[in-house]
Coordinates of C-alpha atoms in Angstrom, one line a residue:
Chain A
M1 CA 82.6 57.3 116.3
E2 CA 80.5 58.8 113.5
D3 CA 79.3 61.5 115.9
L4 CA 82.8 62.3 116.9
K5 CA 84.0 62.6 113.3
S6 CA 81.1 64.9 112.4
K7 CA 81.8 67.1 115.5
L8 CA 85.5 67.1 114.6
K9 CA 84.8 68.3 111.1
A10 CA 82.7 71.1 112.3
Q11 CA 85.4 72.1 114.8
I12 CA 88.1 72.0 112.1
I13 CA 86.0 74.2 109.8
E14 CA 85.5 76.7 112.6
A15 CA 89.1 76.7 114.0
L16 CA 90.6 77.2 110.5
N17 CA 87.9 79.5 109.2
L18 CA 87.4 77.2 106.1
Q19 CA 84.6 79.5 104.8
D20 CA 83.5 77.6 101.7
T21 CA 83.7 74.1 103.3
K22 CA 80.9 72.1 104.8
P23 CA 81.4 69.1 107.1
E24 CA 80.0 66.8 104.4
D25 CA 82.7 68.0 102.0
I26 CA 85.4 66.5 104.2
D27 CA 86.2 62.9 103.4
D28 CA 87.0 60.9 106.6
N29 CA 90.1 59.4 105.1
A30 CA 91.3 62.3 102.8
P31 CA 94.6 63.8 103.7
L32 CA 94.2 67.1 105.5
F33 CA 97.5 68.5 104.3
G34 CA 98.9 69.0 100.8
E35 CA 96.0 67.5 98.8
G36 CA 92.5 67.3 100.3
L37 CA 91.8 70.4 102.4
G38 CA 95.3 71.8 101.4
L39 CA 96.2 72.8 105.0
D40 CA 99.7 74.0 105.9
S41 CA 102.1 74.0 108.8
I42 CA 100.3 76.8 110.7
D43 CA 97.1 74.9 110.4
S44 CA 98.8 71.9 112.0
L45 CA 99.6 74.0 115.0
E46 CA 96.0 75.2 115.1
L47 CA 94.8 71.6 115.1
M48 CA 97.1 70.8 118.0
V49 CA 95.5 73.7 119.9
L50 CA 92.1 72.3 118.9
L51 CA 92.9 68.9 120.4
E52 CA 94.1 70.6 123.6
R53 CA 91.2 72.9 124.0
Q54 CA 88.3 70.7 123.0
Y55 CA 89.6 67.3 124.1
H56 CA 92.2 68.1 126.7
I57 CA 94.8 66.1 124.8
K58 CA 98.3 67.5 124.5
V59 CA 100.5 66.0 121.8
E60 CA 104.0 66.2 123.2
D61 CA 105.9 64.6 120.3
P62 CA 105.7 66.4 117.0
R63 CA 106.5 63.2 115.1
E64 CA 103.4 61.7 116.6
G65 CA 101.4 64.8 115.6
R66 CA 102.2 64.1 111.9
K67 CA 100.5 60.7 112.1
I68 CA 97.5 62.0 114.2
L69 CA 96.7 64.8 111.9
Q70 CA 96.8 62.8 108.7
S71 CA 93.0 62.7 108.3
V72 CA 89.8 63.2 110.2
Q73 CA 89.7 59.4 110.7
S74 CA 93.2 59.4 112.3
M75 CA 92.3 62.3 114.5
A76 CA 89.1 60.6 115.7
D77 CA 91.0 57.3 116.3
F78 CA 93.5 59.2 118.4
I79 CA 90.9 61.1 120.4
Q80 CA 89.0 57.8 121.1
S81 CA 92.2 56.1 122.2
K82 CA 92.7 58.8 124.8
Q83 CA 89.1 58.7 126.1
P84 CA 88.7 57.0 129.5
A85 CA 87.2 53.5 129.0
Chain B
M1 CA 115.5 117.0 103.9
K2 CA 116.6 117.8 100.3
V3 CA 115.8 114.5 98.7
K4 CA 113.2 114.6 96.0
C5 CA 111.1 111.6 95.1
Y6 CA 108.1 110.8 92.9
I7 CA 104.8 109.0 93.5
Q8 CA 104.4 106.4 90.8
G9 CA 101.4 104.6 92.2
M10 CA 99.1 104.9 95.2
A11 CA 96.0 103.4 96.8
A12 CA 94.0 104.0 99.9
I13 CA 91.3 102.2 101.9
S14 CA 89.7 104.7 104.1
P15 CA 86.2 105.6 105.5
Q16 CA 85.6 107.3 102.2
A17 CA 85.2 105.6 98.8
T18 CA 88.9 106.0 98.0
F19 CA 89.7 102.5 96.9
E20 CA 87.2 101.8 94.1
G21 CA 85.2 104.1 91.9
D22 CA 85.3 107.7 91.2
V23 CA 86.4 109.9 94.2
F24 CA 84.9 112.9 92.5
S25 CA 81.4 111.6 92.6
A26 CA 81.5 109.4 95.8
P27 CA 79.3 111.0 98.5
L28 CA 80.9 112.2 101.7
V29 CA 80.7 109.5 104.4
H30 CA 80.0 111.0 107.8
T31 CA 79.3 109.8 111.3
D32 CA 77.9 111.0 114.6
S33 CA 79.5 108.1 116.6
N34 CA 82.9 109.7 116.9
L35 CA 84.3 106.9 114.8
L36 CA 84.9 106.7 111.0
T37 CA 85.3 103.1 109.9
C38 CA 86.9 102.0 106.7
M39 CA 84.9 101.1 103.6
E40 CA 86.3 97.7 102.7
P41 CA 86.5 96.3 99.2
D42 CA 86.0 92.7 98.1
Y43 CA 89.4 91.1 98.9
K44 CA 89.0 88.0 96.8
P45 CA 90.4 89.4 93.6
F46 CA 93.6 90.3 95.5
I47 CA 94.2 87.6 98.1
P48 CA 94.0 83.8 97.5
A49 CA 91.1 82.3 99.5
N50 CA 93.4 80.0 101.4
S51 CA 95.4 83.0 102.8
L52 CA 92.3 85.2 103.2
R53 CA 90.7 82.9 105.7
R54 CA 93.5 83.4 108.3
M55 CA 93.8 87.2 108.0
T56 CA 92.1 89.8 110.2
R57 CA 90.8 93.1 109.0
L58 CA 94.0 95.2 109.1
L59 CA 96.0 92.5 107.3
K60 CA 93.5 92.3 104.5
M61 CA 93.3 96.1 104.2
G62 CA 97.1 96.6 104.3
L63 CA 97.9 93.8 101.8
T64 CA 95.2 94.8 99.4
T65 CA 96.1 98.4 99.4
A66 CA 99.8 97.6 98.8
L67 CA 98.9 95.3 95.9
Q68 CA 96.6 97.9 94.3
S69 CA 99.3 100.6 94.6
I70 CA 101.7 98.4 92.8
R71 CA 99.2 97.7 90.1
D72 CA 98.6 101.5 89.8
S73 CA 102.3 102.2 89.5
G74 CA 102.9 99.7 86.7
V75 CA 106.2 98.8 88.4
E76 CA 106.9 95.1 88.0
A77 CA 109.7 94.5 90.5
I78 CA 109.1 96.0 93.9
G79 CA 112.2 97.0 95.9
P80 CA 112.2 97.8 99.6
I81 CA 108.9 97.5 101.5
V82 CA 108.7 100.2 104.2
T83 CA 105.6 100.8 106.3
G84 CA 104.5 102.6 109.4
T85 CA 101.8 101.7 111.9
G86 CA 101.0 103.1 115.3
K87 CA 99.3 100.0 116.7
G88 CA 99.5 97.2 114.1
S89 CA 96.8 94.5 114.1
L90 CA 94.8 95.3 117.2
Q91 CA 92.2 92.6 116.5
D92 CA 94.9 89.9 116.6
T93 CA 96.6 91.5 119.6
E94 CA 93.4 91.7 121.6
K95 CA 92.5 88.1 120.6
F96 CA 95.9 86.8 121.7
I97 CA 95.8 88.7 125.0
R98 CA 92.2 87.5 125.7
E99 CA 93.2 83.9 125.1
I100 CA 96.2 84.1 127.4
E101 CA 93.8 85.0 130.2
Q102 CA 91.0 82.6 129.1
Y103 CA 93.3 79.5 128.7
K104 CA 95.6 80.4 131.5
E105 CA 98.7 80.8 129.2
T106 CA 98.2 77.3 127.7
A107 CA 96.8 76.1 124.3
L108 CA 97.3 79.4 122.5
N109 CA 96.5 79.8 118.8
P110 CA 99.7 80.6 116.8
T111 CA 97.8 82.7 114.2
P112 CA 96.8 85.8 116.3
F113 CA 100.3 85.8 117.9
I114 CA 102.1 85.8 114.5
Q115 CA 99.7 88.4 113.1
S116 CA 99.8 90.6 116.1
T117 CA 103.4 91.6 115.3
Y118 CA 103.7 95.0 113.7
N119 CA 105.5 93.8 110.7
S120 CA 103.1 91.0 109.7
V121 CA 101.6 93.0 106.8
N122 CA 105.1 93.7 105.4
G123 CA 105.8 89.9 105.6
L124 CA 102.6 89.1 103.7
I125 CA 103.3 91.7 101.0
A126 CA 106.8 90.3 100.5
L127 CA 105.4 86.8 100.3
Q128 CA 102.8 87.8 97.8
V129 CA 105.1 89.8 95.5
K130 CA 108.1 87.6 96.1
G131 CA 110.0 90.6 97.4
T132 CA 113.4 89.8 99.0
A133 CA 114.7 93.3 99.4
Y134 CA 114.9 95.5 102.5
N135 CA 111.7 95.2 104.6
N136 CA 111.0 97.4 107.6
T137 CA 108.1 98.6 109.7
F138 CA 108.2 101.8 111.8
V139 CA 106.2 102.0 115.0
H140 CA 106.6 105.5 116.2
R141 CA 103.1 106.7 117.2
G142 CA 102.3 109.9 115.2
F143 CA 105.6 109.6 113.3
S144 CA 105.2 106.0 112.1
F145 CA 104.3 106.8 108.5
E146 CA 106.6 109.8 108.4
N147 CA 109.6 107.7 109.5
A148 CA 108.7 105.1 106.9
L149 CA 108.7 107.9 104.3
L150 CA 112.0 109.3 105.5
D151 CA 113.6 105.9 105.3
S152 CA 112.2 105.4 101.8
M153 CA 113.6 108.7 100.7
M154 CA 117.0 107.7 102.0
L155 CA 116.8 104.3 100.3
L156 CA 116.0 106.0 97.0
A157 CA 118.9 108.4 97.5
E158 CA 121.1 105.4 98.0
G159 CA 120.0 104.0 94.6
A160 CA 117.0 101.8 95.4
P161 CA 115.0 101.5 92.1
N162 CA 111.7 102.1 94.0
T163 CA 110.1 101.6 97.4
L164 CA 106.7 100.4 98.5
T165 CA 105.9 102.8 101.3
G166 CA 102.7 102.8 103.3
A167 CA 100.8 103.1 106.5
L168 CA 98.0 101.1 108.2
E169 CA 95.9 101.5 111.2
E170 CA 92.7 100.0 112.5
M171 CA 90.3 100.9 115.3
T172 CA 88.6 98.3 117.5
A173 CA 85.8 98.7 120.1
E174 CA 88.2 97.9 122.9
H175 CA 90.9 100.4 121.7
F176 CA 88.3 103.1 121.0
Y177 CA 87.1 102.7 124.6
I178 CA 90.7 102.8 126.1
K179 CA 91.5 105.9 124.2
S180 CA 88.2 107.6 125.1
R181 CA 89.2 107.1 128.8
I182 CA 92.4 109.1 128.1
G183 CA 90.7 112.0 126.3
F184 CA 91.5 111.1 122.7
W185 CA 87.9 111.5 121.5
K186 CA 85.2 114.1 122.0
S187 CA 83.1 113.4 125.1
T188 CA 79.8 113.9 123.2
P189 CA 78.7 112.5 119.9
T190 CA 79.9 114.8 117.2
D191 CA 78.8 115.0 113.6
S192 CA 82.0 114.6 111.6
R193 CA 80.7 117.3 109.1
Q194 CA 80.8 119.7 112.1
L195 CA 84.2 118.6 113.3
Y196 CA 85.9 122.0 112.8
V197 CA 83.0 124.0 114.1
Q198 CA 82.6 122.2 117.4
Q199 CA 85.9 123.0 119.1
S200 CA 86.3 121.0 122.3
P201 CA 88.9 118.6 123.8
G202 CA 89.4 115.5 121.7
S203 CA 88.7 114.5 118.1
I204 CA 86.9 111.7 116.2
A205 CA 88.6 108.3 115.6
G206 CA 89.5 106.9 112.3
E207 CA 91.5 104.2 110.5
G208 CA 92.9 103.4 107.1
A209 CA 95.5 101.8 104.9
T210 CA 97.5 103.9 102.4
F211 CA 100.3 102.8 100.1
F212 CA 102.6 104.6 97.6
V213 CA 105.1 103.3 95.1
L214 CA 108.0 105.9 95.2
T215 CA 110.9 106.3 92.8
G216 CA 113.9 108.6 92.8
T217 CA 113.4 109.7 89.2
P218 CA 110.2 110.9 87.4
T219 CA 108.4 109.0 84.7
A220 CA 105.6 109.9 82.3
H221 CA 103.2 108.3 84.9
S222 CA 104.4 110.1 88.0
K223 CA 101.5 111.5 90.0
A224 CA 103.3 114.0 92.1
A225 CA 106.7 114.9 93.4
L226 CA 107.6 115.1 97.1
T227 CA 110.0 118.0 97.4
G228 CA 110.0 119.1 101.0
F229 CA 109.8 117.2 104.3
K230 CA 110.2 118.1 107.9
M231 CA 109.4 116.5 111.2
L232 CA 109.3 118.3 114.6
Y233 CA 108.9 116.5 117.9
K234 CA 107.1 118.4 120.7
P235 CA 108.0 121.7 119.2
T236 CA 107.1 125.1 120.6
E237 CA 104.7 127.2 118.5
A238 CA 107.6 129.3 117.4
K239 CA 109.4 126.3 116.0
V240 CA 106.3 125.2 114.2
A241 CA 106.0 128.7 112.7
A242 CA 109.7 128.7 111.6
G243 CA 109.2 125.2 110.1
L244 CA 106.1 126.3 108.2
A245 CA 107.9 129.4 107.0
E246 CA 110.6 127.3 105.3
F247 CA 107.9 126.1 102.8
K248 CA 106.1 129.4 102.3
E249 CA 107.1 130.0 98.7
N250 CA 104.5 129.5 96.0
V251 CA 102.1 127.3 98.0
D252 CA 98.7 127.0 96.2
L253 CA 96.9 125.0 98.8
V254 CA 97.5 124.0 102.4
L255 CA 96.1 120.7 103.6
T256 CA 95.9 120.6 107.4
G257 CA 95.3 117.8 109.9
R258 CA 92.9 120.0 111.8
N259 CA 90.8 117.7 114.0
G260 CA 88.5 119.9 116.1
D261 CA 90.6 119.3 119.2
S262 CA 90.6 122.7 121.0
R263 CA 93.8 121.7 123.0
Y264 CA 96.0 121.8 119.9
E265 CA 94.2 124.0 117.5
H266 CA 96.6 126.9 118.2
F267 CA 99.3 125.1 116.1
Y268 CA 97.0 125.1 113.1
R269 CA 96.0 128.7 113.6
Q270 CA 99.5 129.6 112.7
V271 CA 98.8 128.5 109.2
D272 CA 96.1 131.2 109.0
T273 CA 98.7 133.8 109.9
L274 CA 101.6 132.5 107.9
F275 CA 99.7 131.8 104.7
P276 CA 97.2 134.6 104.3
G277 CA 95.1 134.3 101.2
V278 CA 96.2 130.7 100.5
P279 CA 93.3 128.3 100.5
Q280 CA 93.2 125.6 103.2
L281 CA 91.5 122.3 103.4
P282 CA 91.3 120.0 106.4
F283 CA 91.0 116.3 105.9
K284 CA 90.3 114.6 109.3
H285 CA 86.6 114.7 108.8
L286 CA 87.3 112.2 106.0
C287 CA 89.6 109.8 107.6
G288 CA 89.3 110.5 111.4
E289 CA 92.2 110.9 113.7
H290 CA 94.8 108.1 114.0
D291 CA 98.5 107.7 114.2
T292 CA 99.1 107.4 110.5
A293 CA 96.4 109.8 109.3
G294 CA 99.2 111.8 107.6
A295 CA 99.4 109.1 104.9
F296 CA 95.8 109.8 104.0
G297 CA 96.6 113.5 103.8
M298 CA 99.5 112.7 101.4
W299 CA 97.3 110.5 99.3
L300 CA 94.7 113.3 99.0
A301 CA 97.4 115.9 98.1
A302 CA 98.8 113.7 95.4
Q303 CA 95.3 113.0 94.1
I304 CA 94.6 116.7 93.8
L305 CA 97.9 117.5 92.1
H306 CA 97.6 114.6 89.7
T307 CA 94.0 115.3 88.7
Q308 CA 94.0 119.1 89.3
Q309 CA 90.6 118.6 90.9
V310 CA 89.3 118.6 94.4
P311 CA 86.5 116.2 95.4
A312 CA 84.2 119.1 96.1
Q313 CA 81.4 117.0 97.7
W314 CA 83.9 116.1 100.5
F315 CA 84.6 119.7 101.3
P316 CA 81.5 121.8 102.0
M317 CA 83.9 124.5 103.3
L318 CA 85.6 124.7 99.9
E319 CA 86.2 128.2 98.6
A320 CA 87.7 129.4 95.4
L321 CA 90.8 127.5 94.4
P322 CA 93.5 128.6 92.0
A323 CA 93.1 127.5 88.4
N324 CA 96.2 125.4 88.7
I325 CA 97.4 123.7 91.8
N326 CA 101.1 123.2 91.5
R327 CA 102.3 123.1 95.1
I328 CA 100.6 121.7 98.2
L329 CA 101.8 122.0 101.7
L330 CA 100.6 119.3 104.1
Y331 CA 100.8 120.1 107.7
N332 CA 99.7 117.6 110.3
H333 CA 100.4 116.8 113.9
F334 CA 99.4 114.0 116.3
Y335 CA 98.0 115.5 119.5
G336 CA 100.5 118.3 119.6
E337 CA 103.5 116.0 119.8
Q338 CA 104.6 114.8 116.4
H339 CA 104.4 117.5 113.7
T340 CA 105.0 116.9 110.0
M341 CA 105.3 119.2 107.0
I342 CA 105.3 117.7 103.6
V343 CA 105.5 119.6 100.3
L344 CA 104.1 117.9 97.2
E345 CA 104.4 119.3 93.7
R346 CA 102.7 118.7 90.4
V347 CA 104.8 116.7 87.9

């Protein structure tokens, strides 16, 4: 799980071009939108694309997306829940 | 077109040091790669970091130049925003198209798609300055900037308090290659300083972002007045000559878009015949050839009129100029198709 979160943080930084942010600056449970990283609605679309490209997971329901993209922890939980056992 | 308008503020990002510093001491930037690339400033003082991270080159260049021209004008509330671009953000367009192929039309990033649209710079400017007035982008190859200018003059004639009028163009490796295949550039590497001497098919590529704040009435800060304007599409030589003759009176200097392309040089040679004894300066060795290079020419003309100085180091071919430069004719064409004549006067 810890490896997945570290990898995810690096992927978020790269996908969103967060130039002055390092993986260790992102708190696992800090909100990604509004406070925390201060991401916006276009970023949420970019993160959906990230999930599809890197983890082959397509989020069909936008309401579900809101919960999944709350934090790095919630994204990692979601990815893990979709991984084959 | 009889409408007169005034340049209140202007800014240019170009291959020369036109954005920051003193243009009269900045050395001439030259190339032998057939491509003049823009000298980009630090964008951080102009664009919030959170927005900057998403923008590609042209968007940063366009937005920054627009904001600088507004600062330069002293105008607080910007009215209509009107721009011209031949190709828009090529970097975003290429990324988007590449990803369509790479990901087989699935999982596409929204950002390059949004920013690949021609009017994305206009949108960013409006958001940044909170402008809710008329907002339009013209995409008409070599007439893109000129149509933006014409539209701006009409808006001013209808009573708009001011317009933010500009042009933007970028060159990418991919686009440079495509255009080289269709004969836009010279087939052998050419020193940009020798551009006008080495007459052969093609020119050298360039890029740039240029913005003006225009008003319908002069102020104490006006830099120049635009008093004559004509566009001719695929004209004969005779029509070009007749067009140039309309602006013959009292011209102190002619700025030409000469670009070393032997296929279309005959149009510019008419200037030699029609304006004997009037000094001429070409400007494409400074900005390269591109759809909206005319905007750079207009910036240069306004700069000369406002300061009553020519950046001599940029013009090794410079001969004696009149003591006062009160009227400049700018004549440019884009590969023999879109021809533009603009008259600028000292205020």
